Short mmCIF file of C-alpha atoms and ligand atoms in Angstrom, two decimals:
data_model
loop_
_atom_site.label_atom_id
_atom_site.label_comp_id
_atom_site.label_asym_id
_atom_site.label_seq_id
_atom_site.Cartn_x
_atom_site.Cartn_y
_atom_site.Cartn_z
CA UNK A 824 88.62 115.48 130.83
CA UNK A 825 88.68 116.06 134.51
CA UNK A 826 88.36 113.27 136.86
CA UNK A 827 85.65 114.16 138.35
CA UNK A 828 83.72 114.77 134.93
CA UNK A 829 84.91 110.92 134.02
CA UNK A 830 83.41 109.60 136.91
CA UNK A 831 80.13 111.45 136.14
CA UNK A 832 80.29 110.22 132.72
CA UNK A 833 80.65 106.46 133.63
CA UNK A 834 77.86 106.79 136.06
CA UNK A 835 75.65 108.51 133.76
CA UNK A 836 76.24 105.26 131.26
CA UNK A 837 75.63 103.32 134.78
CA UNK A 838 72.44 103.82 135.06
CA UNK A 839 71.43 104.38 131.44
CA UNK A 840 72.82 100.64 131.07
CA UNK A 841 70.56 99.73 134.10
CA UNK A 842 67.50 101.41 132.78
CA UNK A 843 68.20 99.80 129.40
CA UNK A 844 68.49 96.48 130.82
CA UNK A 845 65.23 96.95 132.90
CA UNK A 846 63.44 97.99 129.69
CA UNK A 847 64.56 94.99 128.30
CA UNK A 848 63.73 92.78 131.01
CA UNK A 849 60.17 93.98 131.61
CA UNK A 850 59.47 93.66 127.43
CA UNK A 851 60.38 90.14 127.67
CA UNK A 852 58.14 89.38 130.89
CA UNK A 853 55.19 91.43 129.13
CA UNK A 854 55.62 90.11 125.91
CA UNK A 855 54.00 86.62 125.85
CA UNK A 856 50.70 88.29 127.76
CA UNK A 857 50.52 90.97 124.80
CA UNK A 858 50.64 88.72 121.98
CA UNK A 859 47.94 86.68 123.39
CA UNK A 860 45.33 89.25 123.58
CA UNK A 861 46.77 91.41 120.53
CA UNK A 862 45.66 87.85 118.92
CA UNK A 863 42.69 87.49 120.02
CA UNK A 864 41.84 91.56 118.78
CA UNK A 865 42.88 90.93 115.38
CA UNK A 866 42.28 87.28 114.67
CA UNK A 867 45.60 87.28 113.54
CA UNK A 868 47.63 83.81 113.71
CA UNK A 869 50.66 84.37 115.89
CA UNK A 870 50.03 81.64 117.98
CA UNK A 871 50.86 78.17 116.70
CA UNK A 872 53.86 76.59 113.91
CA UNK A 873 55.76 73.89 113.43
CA UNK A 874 56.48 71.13 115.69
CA UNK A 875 58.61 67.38 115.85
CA UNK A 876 57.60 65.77 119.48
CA UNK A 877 57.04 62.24 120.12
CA UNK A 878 53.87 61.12 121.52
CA UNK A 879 52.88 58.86 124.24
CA UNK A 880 53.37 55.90 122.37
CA UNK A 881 56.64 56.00 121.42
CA UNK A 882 55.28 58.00 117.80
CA UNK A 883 57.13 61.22 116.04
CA UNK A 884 54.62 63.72 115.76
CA UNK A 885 54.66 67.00 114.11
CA UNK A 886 52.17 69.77 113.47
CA UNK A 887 51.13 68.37 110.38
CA UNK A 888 49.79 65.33 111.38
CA UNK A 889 46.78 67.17 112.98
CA UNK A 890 46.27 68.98 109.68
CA UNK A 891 42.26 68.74 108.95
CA UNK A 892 41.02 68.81 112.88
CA UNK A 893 41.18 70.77 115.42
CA UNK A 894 43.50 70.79 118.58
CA UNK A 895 43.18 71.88 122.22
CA UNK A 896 46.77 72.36 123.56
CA UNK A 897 48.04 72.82 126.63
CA UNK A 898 51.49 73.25 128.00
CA UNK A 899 52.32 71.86 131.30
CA UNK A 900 54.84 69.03 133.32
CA UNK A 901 53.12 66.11 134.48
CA UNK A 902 54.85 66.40 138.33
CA UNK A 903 52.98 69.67 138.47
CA UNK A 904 51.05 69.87 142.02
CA UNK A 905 48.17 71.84 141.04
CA UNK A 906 47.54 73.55 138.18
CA UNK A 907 48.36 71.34 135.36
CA UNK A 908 45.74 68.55 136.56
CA UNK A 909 43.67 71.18 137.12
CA UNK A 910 43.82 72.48 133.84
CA UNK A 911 43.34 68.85 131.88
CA UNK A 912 40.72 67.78 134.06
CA UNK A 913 38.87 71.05 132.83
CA UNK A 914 39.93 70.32 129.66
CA UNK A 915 38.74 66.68 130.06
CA UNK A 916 35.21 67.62 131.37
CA UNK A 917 34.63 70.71 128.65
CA UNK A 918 35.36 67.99 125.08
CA UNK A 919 33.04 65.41 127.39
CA UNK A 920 30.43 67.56 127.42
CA UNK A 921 30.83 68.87 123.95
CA UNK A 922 30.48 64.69 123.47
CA UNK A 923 27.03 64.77 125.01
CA UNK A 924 25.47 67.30 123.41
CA UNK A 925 27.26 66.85 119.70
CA UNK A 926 29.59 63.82 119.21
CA UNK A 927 30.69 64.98 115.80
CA UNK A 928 32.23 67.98 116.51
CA UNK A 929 33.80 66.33 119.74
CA UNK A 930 35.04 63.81 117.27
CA UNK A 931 36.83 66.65 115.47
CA UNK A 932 38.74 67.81 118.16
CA UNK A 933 42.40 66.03 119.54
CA UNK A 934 43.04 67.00 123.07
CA UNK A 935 46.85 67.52 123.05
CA UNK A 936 49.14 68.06 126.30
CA UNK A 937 52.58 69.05 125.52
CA UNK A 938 55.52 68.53 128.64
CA UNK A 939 57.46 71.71 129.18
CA UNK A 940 59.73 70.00 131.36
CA UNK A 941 61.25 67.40 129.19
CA UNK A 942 63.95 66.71 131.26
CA UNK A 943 61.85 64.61 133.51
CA UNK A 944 58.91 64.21 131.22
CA UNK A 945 60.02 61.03 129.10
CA UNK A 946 57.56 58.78 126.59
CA UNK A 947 56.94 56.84 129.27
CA UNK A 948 55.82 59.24 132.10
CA UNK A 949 53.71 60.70 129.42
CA UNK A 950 51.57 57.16 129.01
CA UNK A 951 50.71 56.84 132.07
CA UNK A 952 49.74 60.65 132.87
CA UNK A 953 47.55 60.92 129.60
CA UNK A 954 45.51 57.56 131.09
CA UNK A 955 44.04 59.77 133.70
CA UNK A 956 42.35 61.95 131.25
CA UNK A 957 40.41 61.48 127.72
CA UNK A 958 41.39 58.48 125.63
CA UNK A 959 41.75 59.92 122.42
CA UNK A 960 44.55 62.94 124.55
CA UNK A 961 48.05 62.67 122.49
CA UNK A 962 50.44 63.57 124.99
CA UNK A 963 53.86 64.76 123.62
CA UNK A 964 57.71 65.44 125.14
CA UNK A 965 60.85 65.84 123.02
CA UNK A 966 64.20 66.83 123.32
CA UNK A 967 65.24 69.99 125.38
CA UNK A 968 65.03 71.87 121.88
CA UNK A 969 62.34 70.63 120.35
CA UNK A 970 60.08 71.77 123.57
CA UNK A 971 61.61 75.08 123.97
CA UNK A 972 60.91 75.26 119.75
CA UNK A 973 57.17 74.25 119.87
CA UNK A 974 56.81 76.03 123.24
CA UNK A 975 58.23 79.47 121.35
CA UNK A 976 55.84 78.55 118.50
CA UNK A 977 52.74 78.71 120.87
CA UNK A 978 54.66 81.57 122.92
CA UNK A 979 54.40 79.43 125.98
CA UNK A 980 56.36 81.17 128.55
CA UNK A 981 58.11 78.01 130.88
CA UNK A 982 61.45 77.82 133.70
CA UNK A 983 62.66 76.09 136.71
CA UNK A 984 61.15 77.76 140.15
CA UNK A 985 64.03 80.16 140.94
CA UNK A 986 65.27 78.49 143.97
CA UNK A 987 64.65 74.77 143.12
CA UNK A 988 68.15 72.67 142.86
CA UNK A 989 66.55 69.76 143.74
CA UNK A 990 64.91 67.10 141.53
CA UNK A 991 61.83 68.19 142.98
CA UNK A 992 61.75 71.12 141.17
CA UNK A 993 58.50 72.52 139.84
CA UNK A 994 58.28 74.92 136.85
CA UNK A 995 56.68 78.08 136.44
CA UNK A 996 54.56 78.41 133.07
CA UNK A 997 51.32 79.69 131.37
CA UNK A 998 48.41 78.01 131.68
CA UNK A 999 46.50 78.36 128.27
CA UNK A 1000 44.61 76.34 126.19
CA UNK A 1001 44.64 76.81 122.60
CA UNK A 1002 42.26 76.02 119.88
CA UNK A 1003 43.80 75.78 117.05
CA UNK A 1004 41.87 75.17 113.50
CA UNK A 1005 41.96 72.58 110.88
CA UNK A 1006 44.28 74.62 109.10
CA UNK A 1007 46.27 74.63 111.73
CA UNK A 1008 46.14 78.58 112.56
CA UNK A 1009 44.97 79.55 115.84
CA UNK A 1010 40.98 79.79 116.42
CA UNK A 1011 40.76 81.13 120.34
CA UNK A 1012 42.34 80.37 123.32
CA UNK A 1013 40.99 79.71 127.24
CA UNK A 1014 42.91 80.15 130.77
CA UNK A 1015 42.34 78.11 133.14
CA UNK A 1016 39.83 80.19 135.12
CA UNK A 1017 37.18 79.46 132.37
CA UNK A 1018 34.91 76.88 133.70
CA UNK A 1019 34.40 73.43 131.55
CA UNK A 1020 31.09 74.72 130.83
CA UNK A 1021 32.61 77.79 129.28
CA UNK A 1022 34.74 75.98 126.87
CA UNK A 1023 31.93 73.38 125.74
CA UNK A 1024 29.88 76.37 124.78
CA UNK A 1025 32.80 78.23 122.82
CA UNK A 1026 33.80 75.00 121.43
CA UNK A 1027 30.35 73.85 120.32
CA UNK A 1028 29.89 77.77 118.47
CA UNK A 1029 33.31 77.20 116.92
CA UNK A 1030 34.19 74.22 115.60
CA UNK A 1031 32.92 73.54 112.27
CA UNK A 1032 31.71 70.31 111.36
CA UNK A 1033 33.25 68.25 108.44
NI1 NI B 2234 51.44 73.17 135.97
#
C-alpha cells in the first residue's frame, strides 16, 4: 500500500474510533433517563435489587429487611447545598400529609435516604442528618462498593463535580424518589419538581393498606 493510502486508512479508523467512542459515551449519559421512563410505560421492575448498607444506627441493612412495606428512596450526600434538603424536606412534608389524612397507609411507608458519597458520608454524619427530617427516615451509607452496587440497582447515576479536588467537593446525581412495593419491585417514582402535595395524592391512590 502506498503511503499516502496508509495514512488515509489510519485516519479513516481515526474518526470511526472517535464516532464509536461518542456513541458510546452519549448511550451511557442517556441511559439511566431511558430506563426510568421505559419503566414507568411498561410497569416493568428495572428499578430496585439487592442491597447490604448500614443504617444510621450503626445497623446492617439489606433490601430484605423492608420486605412487606413500602419504601420512598432517595439518593443524595448529606453536604449537598441545595437539592438534597430540598428533596427530603419534600419528601418529609408529602408522608406528613399522607399522616393527616390516613395514618395507616403512612404507617406503611419507610422513608429511606441512601448517601452516594460514602466517602464522607459515615454512620455518624448520617444520625445527625436524618434528625432533621421524619423520625421513622432510615438513613443508610456503606462501603465505596456497596453504594456504587445499590446505587446501580436503583440506576442512580452519581460522581465528583468535574473540577472539585478539594474536600469540598459536591457530587453531581439524580434526584428521584422511588416507591418501591411491599414486594420490593418498583411501584412509581417522583423528581423533585413534584410538589409534596403531588406525592401525598399518588401515595395515598397507591399504597395498599395491610
Ligand atoms: Ni444533592
Amino acid at each position: 500500500m502506498p503511503q499516502s493510502s496508509i495514512a488515509r486508512a489510519i485516519m479513516i479508523f481515526g474518526v470511526g474510533l472517535i464516532l464509536m467512542l461518542g456513541a458510546a459515551t452519549a448511550w451511557t449519559l442517556l441511559r439511566p433517563a431511558a430506563q426510568v421512563s421505559e419503566s414507568k410505560s411498561s410497569g416493568e421492575a428495572l428499578i430496585g435489587g439487592p442491597f447490604e448498607l448500614v443504617d444510621q444506627f450503626g445497623q446492617p441493612r439489606n433490601d430484605a429487611d423492608f420486605l412487606g412495606g413500602y419504601m420512598l428512596i432517595y439518593f443524595g450526600y448529606t453536604y449537598c447545598p441545595d437539592v438534597c434538603p430540598t428533596s427530603l424536606g419534600i419528601m418529609t412534608q408529602a408522608i406528613d400529609q399522607l399522616e393527616e389524612s390516613d395514618k395507616a397507609k403512612a404507617e406503611r411507608i419507610t422513608p429511606v435516604f441512601i448517601t452516594i458519597d460514602p466517602e464522607r458520608d459515615k454512620v455518624e454524619n448520617m444520625k445527625q442528618y436524618a434528625e432533621h427530617f421524619r423520625p421513622d427516615m432510615i438513613a443508610m451509607t456503606g462501603s465505596n462498593d456497596q453504594i456504587a452496587k445499590a446505587a446501580k440497582a436503583y440506576r442512580v447515576y452519581y460522581a465528583k463535580a468535574a473540577d472539585d479536588s478539594s474536600s469540598d467537593y459536591l457530587m453531581d446525581h439524580s434526584s428521584i424518589f422511588y416507591l418501591m412495593g411491599p414486594d420490593g419491585k418498583y411501584v412509581k417514582h417522583f423528581t423533585h419538581n413534584d410538589d409534596a402535595n403531588t406525592i401525598a395524592t399518588a401515595l395515598a391512590e397507591l399504597v395498599q393498606p395491610e
